[in-house]
mmCIF file of C-alpha atoms in Angstrom:
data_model
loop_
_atom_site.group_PDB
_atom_site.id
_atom_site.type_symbol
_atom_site.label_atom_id
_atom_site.label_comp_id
_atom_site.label_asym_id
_atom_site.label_seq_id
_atom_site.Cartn_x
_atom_site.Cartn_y
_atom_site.Cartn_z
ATOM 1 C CA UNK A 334 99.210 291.268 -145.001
ATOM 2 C CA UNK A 335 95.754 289.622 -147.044
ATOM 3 C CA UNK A 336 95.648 293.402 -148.844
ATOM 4 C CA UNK A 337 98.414 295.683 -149.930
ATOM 5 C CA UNK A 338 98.524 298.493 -152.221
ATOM 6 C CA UNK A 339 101.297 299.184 -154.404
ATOM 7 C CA UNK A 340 101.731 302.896 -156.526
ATOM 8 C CA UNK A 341 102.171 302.719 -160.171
ATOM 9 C CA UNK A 342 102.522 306.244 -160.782
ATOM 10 C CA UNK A 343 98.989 307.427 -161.054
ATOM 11 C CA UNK A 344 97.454 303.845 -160.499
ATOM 12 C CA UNK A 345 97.173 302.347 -157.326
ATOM 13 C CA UNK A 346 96.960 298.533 -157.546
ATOM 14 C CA UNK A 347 95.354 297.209 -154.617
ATOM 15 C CA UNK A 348 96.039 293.522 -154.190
ATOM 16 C CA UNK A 349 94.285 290.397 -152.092
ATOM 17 C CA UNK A 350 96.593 288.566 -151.201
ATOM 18 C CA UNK A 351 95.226 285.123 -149.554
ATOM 19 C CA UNK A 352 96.329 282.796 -152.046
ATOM 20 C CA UNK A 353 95.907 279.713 -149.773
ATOM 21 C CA UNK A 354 92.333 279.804 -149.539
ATOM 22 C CA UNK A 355 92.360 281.626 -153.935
ATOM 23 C CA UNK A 356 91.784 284.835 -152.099
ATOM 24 C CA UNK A 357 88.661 284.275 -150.363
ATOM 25 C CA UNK A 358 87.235 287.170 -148.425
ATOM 26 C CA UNK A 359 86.622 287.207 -144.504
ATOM 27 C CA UNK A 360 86.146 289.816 -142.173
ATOM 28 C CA UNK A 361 89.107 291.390 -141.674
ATOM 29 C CA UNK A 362 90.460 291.190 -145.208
ATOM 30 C CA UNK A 363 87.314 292.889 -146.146
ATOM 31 C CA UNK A 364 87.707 295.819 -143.887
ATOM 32 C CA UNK A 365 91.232 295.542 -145.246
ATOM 33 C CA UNK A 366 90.178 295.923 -148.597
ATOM 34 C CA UNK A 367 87.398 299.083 -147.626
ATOM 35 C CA UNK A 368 90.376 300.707 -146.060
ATOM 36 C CA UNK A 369 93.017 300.106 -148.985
ATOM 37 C CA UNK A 370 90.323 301.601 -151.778
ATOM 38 C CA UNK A 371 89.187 304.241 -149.855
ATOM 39 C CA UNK A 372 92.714 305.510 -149.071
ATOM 40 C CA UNK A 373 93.845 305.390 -152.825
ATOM 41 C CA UNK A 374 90.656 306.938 -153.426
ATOM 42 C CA UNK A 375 91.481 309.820 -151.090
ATOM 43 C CA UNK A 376 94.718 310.179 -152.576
ATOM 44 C CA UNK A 377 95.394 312.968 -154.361
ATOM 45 C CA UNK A 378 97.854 311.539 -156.940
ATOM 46 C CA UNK A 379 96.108 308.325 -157.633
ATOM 47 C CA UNK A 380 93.890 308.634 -160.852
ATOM 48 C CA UNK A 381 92.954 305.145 -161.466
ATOM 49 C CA UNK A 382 92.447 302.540 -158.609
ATOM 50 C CA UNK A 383 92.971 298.591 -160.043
ATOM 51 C CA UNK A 384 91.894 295.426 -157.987
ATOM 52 C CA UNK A 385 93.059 292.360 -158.615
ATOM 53 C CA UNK A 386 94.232 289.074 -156.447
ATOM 54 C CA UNK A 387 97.732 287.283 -155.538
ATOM 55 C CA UNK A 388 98.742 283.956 -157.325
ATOM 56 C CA UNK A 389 96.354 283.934 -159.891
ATOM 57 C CA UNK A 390 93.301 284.275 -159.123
ATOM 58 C CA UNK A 391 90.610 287.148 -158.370
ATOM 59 C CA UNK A 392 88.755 285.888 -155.507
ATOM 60 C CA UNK A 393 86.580 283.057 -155.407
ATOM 61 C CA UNK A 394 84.568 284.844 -153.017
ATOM 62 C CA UNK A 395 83.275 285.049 -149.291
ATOM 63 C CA UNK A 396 85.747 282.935 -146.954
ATOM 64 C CA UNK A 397 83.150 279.969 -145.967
ATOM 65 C CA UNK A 398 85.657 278.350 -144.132
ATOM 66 C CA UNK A 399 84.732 281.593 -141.405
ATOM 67 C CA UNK A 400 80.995 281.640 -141.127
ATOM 68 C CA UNK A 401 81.575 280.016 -137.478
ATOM 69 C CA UNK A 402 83.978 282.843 -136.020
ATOM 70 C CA UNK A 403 82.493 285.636 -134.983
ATOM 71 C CA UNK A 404 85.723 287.804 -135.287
ATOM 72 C CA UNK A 405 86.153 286.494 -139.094
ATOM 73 C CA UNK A 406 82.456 285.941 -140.656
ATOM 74 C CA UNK A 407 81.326 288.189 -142.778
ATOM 75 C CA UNK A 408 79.237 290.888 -142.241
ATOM 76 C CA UNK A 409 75.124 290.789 -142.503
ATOM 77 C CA UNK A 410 74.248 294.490 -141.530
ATOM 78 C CA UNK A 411 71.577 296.125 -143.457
ATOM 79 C CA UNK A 412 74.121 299.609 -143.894
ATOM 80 C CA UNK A 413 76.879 300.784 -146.531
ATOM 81 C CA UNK A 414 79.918 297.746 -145.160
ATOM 82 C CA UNK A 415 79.350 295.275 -148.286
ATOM 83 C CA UNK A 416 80.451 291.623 -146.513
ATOM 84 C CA UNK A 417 82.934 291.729 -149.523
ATOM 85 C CA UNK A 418 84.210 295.237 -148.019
ATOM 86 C CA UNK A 419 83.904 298.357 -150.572
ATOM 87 C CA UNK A 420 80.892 296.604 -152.752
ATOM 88 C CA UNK A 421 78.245 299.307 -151.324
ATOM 89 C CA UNK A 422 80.493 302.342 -151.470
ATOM 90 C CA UNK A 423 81.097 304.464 -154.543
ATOM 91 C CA UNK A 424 84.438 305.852 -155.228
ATOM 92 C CA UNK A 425 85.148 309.078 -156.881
ATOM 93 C CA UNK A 426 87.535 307.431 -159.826
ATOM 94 C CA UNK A 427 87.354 304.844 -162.202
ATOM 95 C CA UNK A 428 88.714 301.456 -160.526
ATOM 96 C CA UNK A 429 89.749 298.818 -163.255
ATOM 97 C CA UNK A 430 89.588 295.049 -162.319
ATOM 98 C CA UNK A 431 92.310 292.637 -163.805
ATOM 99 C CA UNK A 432 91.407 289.470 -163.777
ATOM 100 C CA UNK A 433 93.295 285.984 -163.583
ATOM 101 C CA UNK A 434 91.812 282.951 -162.896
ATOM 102 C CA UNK A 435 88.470 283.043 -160.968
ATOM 103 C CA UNK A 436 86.317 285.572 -160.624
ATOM 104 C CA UNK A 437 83.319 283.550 -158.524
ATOM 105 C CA UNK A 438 80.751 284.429 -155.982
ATOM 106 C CA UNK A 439 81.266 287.243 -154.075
ATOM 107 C CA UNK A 440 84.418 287.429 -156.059
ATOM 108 C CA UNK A 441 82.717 288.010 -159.088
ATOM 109 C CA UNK A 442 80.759 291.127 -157.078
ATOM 110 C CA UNK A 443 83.807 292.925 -156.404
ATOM 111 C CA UNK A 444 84.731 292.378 -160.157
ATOM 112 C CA UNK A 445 81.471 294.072 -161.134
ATOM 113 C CA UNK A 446 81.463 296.686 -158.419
ATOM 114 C CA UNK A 447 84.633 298.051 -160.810
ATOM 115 C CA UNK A 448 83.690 300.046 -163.847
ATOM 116 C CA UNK A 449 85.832 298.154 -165.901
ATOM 117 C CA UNK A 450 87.380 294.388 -166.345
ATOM 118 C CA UNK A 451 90.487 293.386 -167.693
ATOM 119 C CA UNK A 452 90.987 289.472 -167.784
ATOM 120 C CA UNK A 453 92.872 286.724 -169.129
ATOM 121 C CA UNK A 454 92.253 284.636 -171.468
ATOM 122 C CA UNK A 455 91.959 281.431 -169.340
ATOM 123 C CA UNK A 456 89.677 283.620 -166.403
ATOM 124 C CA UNK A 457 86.588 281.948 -165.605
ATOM 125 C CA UNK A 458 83.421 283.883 -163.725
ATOM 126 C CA UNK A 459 80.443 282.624 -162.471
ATOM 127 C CA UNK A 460 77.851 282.654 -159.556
ATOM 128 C CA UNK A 461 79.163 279.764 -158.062
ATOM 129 C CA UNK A 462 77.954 280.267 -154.669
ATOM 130 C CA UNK A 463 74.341 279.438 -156.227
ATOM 131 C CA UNK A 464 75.802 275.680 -156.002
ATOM 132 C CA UNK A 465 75.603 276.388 -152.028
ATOM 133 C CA UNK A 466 72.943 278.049 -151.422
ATOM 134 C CA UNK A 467 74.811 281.365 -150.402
ATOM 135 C CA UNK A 468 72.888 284.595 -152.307
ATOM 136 C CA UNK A 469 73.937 287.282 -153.618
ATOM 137 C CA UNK A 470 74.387 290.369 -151.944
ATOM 138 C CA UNK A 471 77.002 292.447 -152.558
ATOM 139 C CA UNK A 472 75.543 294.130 -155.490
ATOM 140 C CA UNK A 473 75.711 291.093 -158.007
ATOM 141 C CA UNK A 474 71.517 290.910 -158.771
ATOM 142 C CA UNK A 475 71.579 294.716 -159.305
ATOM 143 C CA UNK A 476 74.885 295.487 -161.379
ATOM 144 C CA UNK A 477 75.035 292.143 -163.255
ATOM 145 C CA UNK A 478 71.843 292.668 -165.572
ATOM 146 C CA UNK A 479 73.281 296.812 -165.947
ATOM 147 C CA UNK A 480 76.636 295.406 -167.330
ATOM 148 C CA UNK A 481 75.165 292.645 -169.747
ATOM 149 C CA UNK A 482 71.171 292.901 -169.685
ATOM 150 C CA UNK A 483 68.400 291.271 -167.313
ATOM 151 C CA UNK A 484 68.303 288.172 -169.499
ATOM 152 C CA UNK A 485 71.811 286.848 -169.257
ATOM 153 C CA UNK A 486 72.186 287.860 -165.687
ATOM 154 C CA UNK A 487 69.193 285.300 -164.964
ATOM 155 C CA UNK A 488 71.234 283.100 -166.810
ATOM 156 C CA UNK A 489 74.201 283.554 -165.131
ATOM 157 C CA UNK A 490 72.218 283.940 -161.600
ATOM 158 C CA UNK A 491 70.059 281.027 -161.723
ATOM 159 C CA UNK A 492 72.077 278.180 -163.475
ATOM 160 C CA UNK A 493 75.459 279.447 -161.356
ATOM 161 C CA UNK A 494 77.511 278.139 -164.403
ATOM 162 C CA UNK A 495 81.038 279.007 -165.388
ATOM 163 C CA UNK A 496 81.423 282.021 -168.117
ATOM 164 C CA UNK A 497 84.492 281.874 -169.832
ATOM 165 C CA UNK A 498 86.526 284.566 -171.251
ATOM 166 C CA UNK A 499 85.407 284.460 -174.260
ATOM 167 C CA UNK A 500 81.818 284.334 -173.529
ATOM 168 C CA UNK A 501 82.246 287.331 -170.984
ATOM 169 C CA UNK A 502 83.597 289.298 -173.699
ATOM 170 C CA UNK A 503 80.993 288.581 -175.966
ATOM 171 C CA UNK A 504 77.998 290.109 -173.578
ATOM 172 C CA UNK A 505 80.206 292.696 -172.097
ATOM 173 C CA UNK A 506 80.841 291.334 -168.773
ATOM 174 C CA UNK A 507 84.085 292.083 -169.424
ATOM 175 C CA UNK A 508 85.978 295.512 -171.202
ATOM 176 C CA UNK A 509 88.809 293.639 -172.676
ATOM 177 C CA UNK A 510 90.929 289.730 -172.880
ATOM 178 C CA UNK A 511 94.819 290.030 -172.928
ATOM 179 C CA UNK A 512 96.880 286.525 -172.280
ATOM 180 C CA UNK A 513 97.272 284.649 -169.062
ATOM 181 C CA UNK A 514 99.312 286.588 -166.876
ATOM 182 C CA UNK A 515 98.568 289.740 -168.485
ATOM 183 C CA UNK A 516 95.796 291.253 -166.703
ATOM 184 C CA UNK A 517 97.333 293.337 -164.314
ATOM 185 C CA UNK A 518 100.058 294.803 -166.622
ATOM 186 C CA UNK A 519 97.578 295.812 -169.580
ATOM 187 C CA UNK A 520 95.112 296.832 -166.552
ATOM 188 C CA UNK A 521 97.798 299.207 -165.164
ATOM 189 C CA UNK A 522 98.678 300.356 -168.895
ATOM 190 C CA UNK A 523 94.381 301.210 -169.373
ATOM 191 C CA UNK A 524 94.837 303.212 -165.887
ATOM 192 C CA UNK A 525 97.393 305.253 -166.961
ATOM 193 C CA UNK A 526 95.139 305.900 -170.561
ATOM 194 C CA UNK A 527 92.701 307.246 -168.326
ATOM 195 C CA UNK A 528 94.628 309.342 -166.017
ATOM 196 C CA UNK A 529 96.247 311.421 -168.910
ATOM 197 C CA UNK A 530 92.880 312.591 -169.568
ATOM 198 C CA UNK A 531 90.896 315.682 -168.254
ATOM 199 C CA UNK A 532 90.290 314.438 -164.974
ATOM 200 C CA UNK A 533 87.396 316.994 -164.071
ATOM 201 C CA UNK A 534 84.915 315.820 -166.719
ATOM 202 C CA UNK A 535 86.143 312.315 -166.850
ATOM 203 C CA UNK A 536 84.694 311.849 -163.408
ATOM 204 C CA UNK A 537 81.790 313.702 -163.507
ATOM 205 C CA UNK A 538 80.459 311.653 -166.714
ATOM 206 C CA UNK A 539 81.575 308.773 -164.380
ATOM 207 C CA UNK A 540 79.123 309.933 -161.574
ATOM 208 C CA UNK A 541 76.500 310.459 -164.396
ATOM 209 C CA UNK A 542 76.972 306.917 -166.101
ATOM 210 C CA UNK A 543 77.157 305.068 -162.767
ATOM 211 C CA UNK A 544 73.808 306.716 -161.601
ATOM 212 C CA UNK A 545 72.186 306.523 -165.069
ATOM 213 C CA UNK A 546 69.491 303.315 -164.084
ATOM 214 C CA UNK A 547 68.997 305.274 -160.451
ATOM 215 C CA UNK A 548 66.322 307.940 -161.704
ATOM 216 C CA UNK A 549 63.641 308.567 -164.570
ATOM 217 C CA UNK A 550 65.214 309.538 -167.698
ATOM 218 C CA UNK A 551 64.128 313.242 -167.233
ATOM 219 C CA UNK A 552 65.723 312.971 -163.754
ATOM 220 C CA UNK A 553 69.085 311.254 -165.464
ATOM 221 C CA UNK A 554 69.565 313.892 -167.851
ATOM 222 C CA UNK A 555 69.141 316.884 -165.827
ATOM 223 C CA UNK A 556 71.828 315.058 -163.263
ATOM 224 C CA UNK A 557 74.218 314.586 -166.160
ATOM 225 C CA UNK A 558 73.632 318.368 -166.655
ATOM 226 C CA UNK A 559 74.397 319.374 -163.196
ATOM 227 C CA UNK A 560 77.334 317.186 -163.100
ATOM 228 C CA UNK A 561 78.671 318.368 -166.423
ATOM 229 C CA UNK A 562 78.386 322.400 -166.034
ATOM 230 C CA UNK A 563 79.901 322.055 -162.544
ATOM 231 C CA UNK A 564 83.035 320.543 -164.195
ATOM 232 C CA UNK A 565 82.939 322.873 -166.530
ATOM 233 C CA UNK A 566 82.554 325.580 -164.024
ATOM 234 C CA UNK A 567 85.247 323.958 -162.401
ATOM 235 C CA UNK A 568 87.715 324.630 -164.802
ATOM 236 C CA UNK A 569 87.047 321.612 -166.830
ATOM 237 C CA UNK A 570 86.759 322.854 -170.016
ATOM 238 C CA UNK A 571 90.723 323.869 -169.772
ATOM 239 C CA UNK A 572 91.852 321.756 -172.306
ATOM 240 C CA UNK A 573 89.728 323.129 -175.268
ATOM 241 C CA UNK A 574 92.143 325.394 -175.357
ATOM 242 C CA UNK A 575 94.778 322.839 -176.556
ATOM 243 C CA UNK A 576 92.323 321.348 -178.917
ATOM 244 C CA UNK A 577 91.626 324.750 -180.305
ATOM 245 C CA UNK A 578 95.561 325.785 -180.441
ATOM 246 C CA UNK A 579 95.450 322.387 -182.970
ATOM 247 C CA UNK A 580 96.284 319.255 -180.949
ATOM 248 C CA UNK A 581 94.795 315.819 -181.390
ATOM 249 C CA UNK A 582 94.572 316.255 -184.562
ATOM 250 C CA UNK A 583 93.302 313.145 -186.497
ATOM 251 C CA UNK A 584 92.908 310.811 -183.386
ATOM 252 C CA UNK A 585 96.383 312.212 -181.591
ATOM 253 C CA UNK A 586 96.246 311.933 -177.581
ATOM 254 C CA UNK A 587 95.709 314.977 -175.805
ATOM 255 C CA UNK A 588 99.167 316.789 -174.687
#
């Protein structure tokens, strides 16, 4: 099976598992992939949805080896089926990459189609598919300069060099370094941060964040309005009641 999801109690890990060609993406694995997100996604006890790859490393992208199969090539359609699989769909909770080893190409897309990125410390990204003359388009040019700012993603787009760790902590391409072999776990440990929280609001400033460079500002902040008051409507607002009976005091988690 090239994708498999496994539950970690409110995280679902969902996994690409080709780690004979460092998880390159074809056709089938990314309908795989689609189908694996979307159904943790639908699920109503996953919180958190994390992607990462088998034997590590990410993904080092589209599967190049395939372009001359029709049954295994990528996809070109101008509609919502990213060639990487879930890159042009927008799921309703956070999803959490954890990166090992290379995040490259197309395999650097999926990592910024997530709203956040774990990685180790020896994880390298970059738009290596610049070297063969393979664009982007599964949502690199238009997230990468939101996540670190339309100068470095030229940078980054144009010269197709590596980033390291470091670096791709330092201009926010990535949330947070752990060591080598680490990603997953401390990804999985963030997930389940996030799911003990009010789910209701969590989401809906996740819909408003996501969708902040989509309108006008006067647009943007009547959205975030909208999406706020119906969570509050919602029943969001439930846990004020614990704050107000006196917990989380002085930086305490929510009960």
């Amino acid at each position: 099976m090239d994708v498999h999801t496994r539950i970690h109690g409110p995280v679902a890990v969902v996994t690409i598992d080709r780690p004979t060609v460092r998880n390159a993406v074809d056709r089938p694995t990314a309908d795989a992939l689609l189908d694996a997100c979307e159904a943790a996604d639908a699920d109503p006890d996953v919180a958190v949805l994390v992607l990462t790859g088998a034997g590590g490393t990410f993904c080092a992208g589209a599967d190049l080896h395939a372009v001359d199969d029709p049954q295994r090539r990528n996809r070109l359609e101008r509609n919502d089926l990213g060639p990487m699989g879930p890159t042009r769909r927008m799921p309703s909770k956070p999803v959490i990459a954890a990166v090992e080893g290379h995040a490259v190409a197309g395999g650097l897309e999926l990592a910024l189609w997530c709203d956040l990125r774990v990685a180790a410390s020896d994880a390298v990204f970059g738009v290596f598919c610049r070297r063969w003359g393979v664009p982007l388009i599964d949502g690199g040019t238009v997230r990468l300069p939101r996540i670190v700012g339309h100068g470095r993603a030229l940078d980054l787009v144009l010269t197709g060099r590596p980033v390291d760790a470091e670096e791709a902590l330092a201009i926010g391409l990535v949330t947070r370094v752990v060591a080598p072999g680490e990603a997953l776990a401390a990804a999985v440990e963030l997930g389940g941060q996030l799911s003990a929280l009010p789910q209701r609001t969590l989401r809906a400033d996740l819909a408003s964040t996501r969708a902040a460079f989509d309108r006008p500002l006067p647009e943007a902040l009547l959205a975030e309005h909208d999406g706020g008051v119906a969570a509050i409507e919602a029943g969001g607002m439930a846990d004020v009641a614990h704050f107000r009976a006196g917990a989380g005091r002085h930086g305490a988690p929510p009960p």
